[in-house]
Amino acid sequence: TTNAGNHRLECLTCPYQYILQARFYERNTFVHKEREDMFGGKGQWDNAQRARTQCPKEGCDGDEAAYYQVQIRSADEPMTSFYKN
């Protein structure tokens, strides 16, 4: 038996569809970028304020986190806090 027509590529914003004659498989591995660069790189967290807070990661018993607060939005909005434990 043939599976022609059972596999397709489709656009999520318009009705376009492309019927595949065979199964298509592709795996991509993405590398996470370091997020610390926005605060000045390594060592920048050394002088950050600290707060006692429970780590949300399951199995972690961390109870302290460093944090920065930055005014990202307009002045009438609260500051955005960035945490790192």
C-alpha positions as a Python dict, from the first residue, in 0.01 Angstrom:
ca = {
    (1, 'T'): (0, 0, 0),
    (2, 'T'): (109, 356, -54),
    (3, 'N'): (75, 647, 187),
    (4, 'A'): (89, 914, -84),
    (5, 'G'): (-122, 1211, 13),
    (6, 'N'): (-119, 1135, 387),
    (7, 'H'): (175, 1366, 453),
    (8, 'R'): (171, 1737, 382),
    (9, 'L'): (332, 2067, 464),
    (10, 'E'): (87, 2343, 543),
    (11, 'C'): (94, 2712, 624),
    (12, 'L'): (-56, 2803, 960),
    (13, 'T'): (-173, 3147, 844),
    (14, 'C'): (-325, 3071, 504),
    (15, 'P'): (-491, 2767, 339),
    (16, 'Y'): (-176, 2666, 143),
    (17, 'Q'): (-92, 2293, 154),
    (18, 'Y'): (183, 2096, -21),
    (19, 'I'): (119, 1722, -50),
    (20, 'L'): (431, 1507, 5),
    (21, 'Q'): (487, 1187, -186),
    (22, 'A'): (685, 1033, 102),
    (23, 'R'): (725, 1087, 473),
    (24, 'F'): (949, 1383, 558),
    (25, 'Y'): (1157, 1398, 876),
    (26, 'E'): (1410, 1658, 986),
    (27, 'R'): (1566, 1715, 1327),
    (28, 'N'): (1722, 2046, 1431),
    (29, 'T'): (1928, 2098, 1743),
    (30, 'F'): (1931, 2454, 1870),
    (31, 'V'): (2200, 2602, 2091),
    (32, 'H'): (2075, 2821, 2375),
    (33, 'K'): (2233, 3163, 2391),
    (34, 'E'): (2369, 3291, 2720),
    (35, 'R'): (2122, 3533, 2874),
    (36, 'E'): (2369, 3692, 3114),
    (37, 'D'): (2512, 3916, 2842),
    (38, 'M'): (2224, 4163, 2885),
    (39, 'F'): (2350, 4239, 3238),
    (40, 'G'): (2715, 4280, 3149),
    (41, 'G'): (2843, 3923, 3132),
    (42, 'K'): (3021, 3712, 3391),
    (43, 'G'): (3060, 3861, 3737),
    (44, 'Q'): (2774, 4106, 3698),
    (45, 'W'): (2550, 3897, 3926),
    (46, 'D'): (2813, 3905, 4205),
    (47, 'N'): (2693, 4244, 4331),
    (48, 'A'): (2322, 4191, 4265),
    (49, 'Q'): (2065, 4218, 4541),
    (50, 'R'): (1956, 3888, 4695),
    (51, 'A'): (1614, 3765, 4800),
    (52, 'R'): (1503, 3460, 4995),
    (53, 'T'): (1280, 3264, 4759),
    (54, 'Q'): (1217, 2897, 4687),
    (55, 'C'): (1349, 2767, 4354),
    (56, 'P'): (1056, 2650, 4137),
    (57, 'K'): (1258, 2362, 3987),
    (58, 'E'): (1139, 2026, 4118),
    (59, 'G'): (1396, 1864, 4346),
    (60, 'C'): (1594, 2186, 4402),
    (61, 'D'): (1629, 2305, 4759),
    (62, 'G'): (1771, 2647, 4670),
    (63, 'D'): (1626, 2923, 4887),
    (64, 'E'): (1811, 3233, 4770),
    (65, 'A'): (1823, 3415, 4436),
    (66, 'A'): (2004, 3718, 4299),
    (67, 'Y'): (1788, 3969, 4118),
    (68, 'Y'): (1790, 4289, 3915),
    (69, 'Q'): (1497, 4518, 3853),
    (70, 'V'): (1472, 4710, 3527),
    (71, 'Q'): (1213, 4961, 3407),
    (72, 'I'): (1127, 4810, 3069),
    (73, 'R'): (778, 4946, 3012),
    (74, 'S'): (629, 5289, 3074),
    (75, 'A'): (672, 5460, 3410),
    (76, 'D'): (319, 5375, 3527),
    (77, 'E'): (397, 4999, 3494),
    (78, 'P'): (585, 4807, 3764),
    (79, 'M'): (953, 4725, 3718),
    (80, 'T'): (1049, 4388, 3567),
    (81, 'S'): (1251, 4159, 3794),
    (82, 'F'): (1511, 3914, 3665),
    (83, 'Y'): (1608, 3633, 3904),
    (84, 'K'): (1901, 3392, 3905),
    (85, 'N'): (1971, 3135, 4175),
}
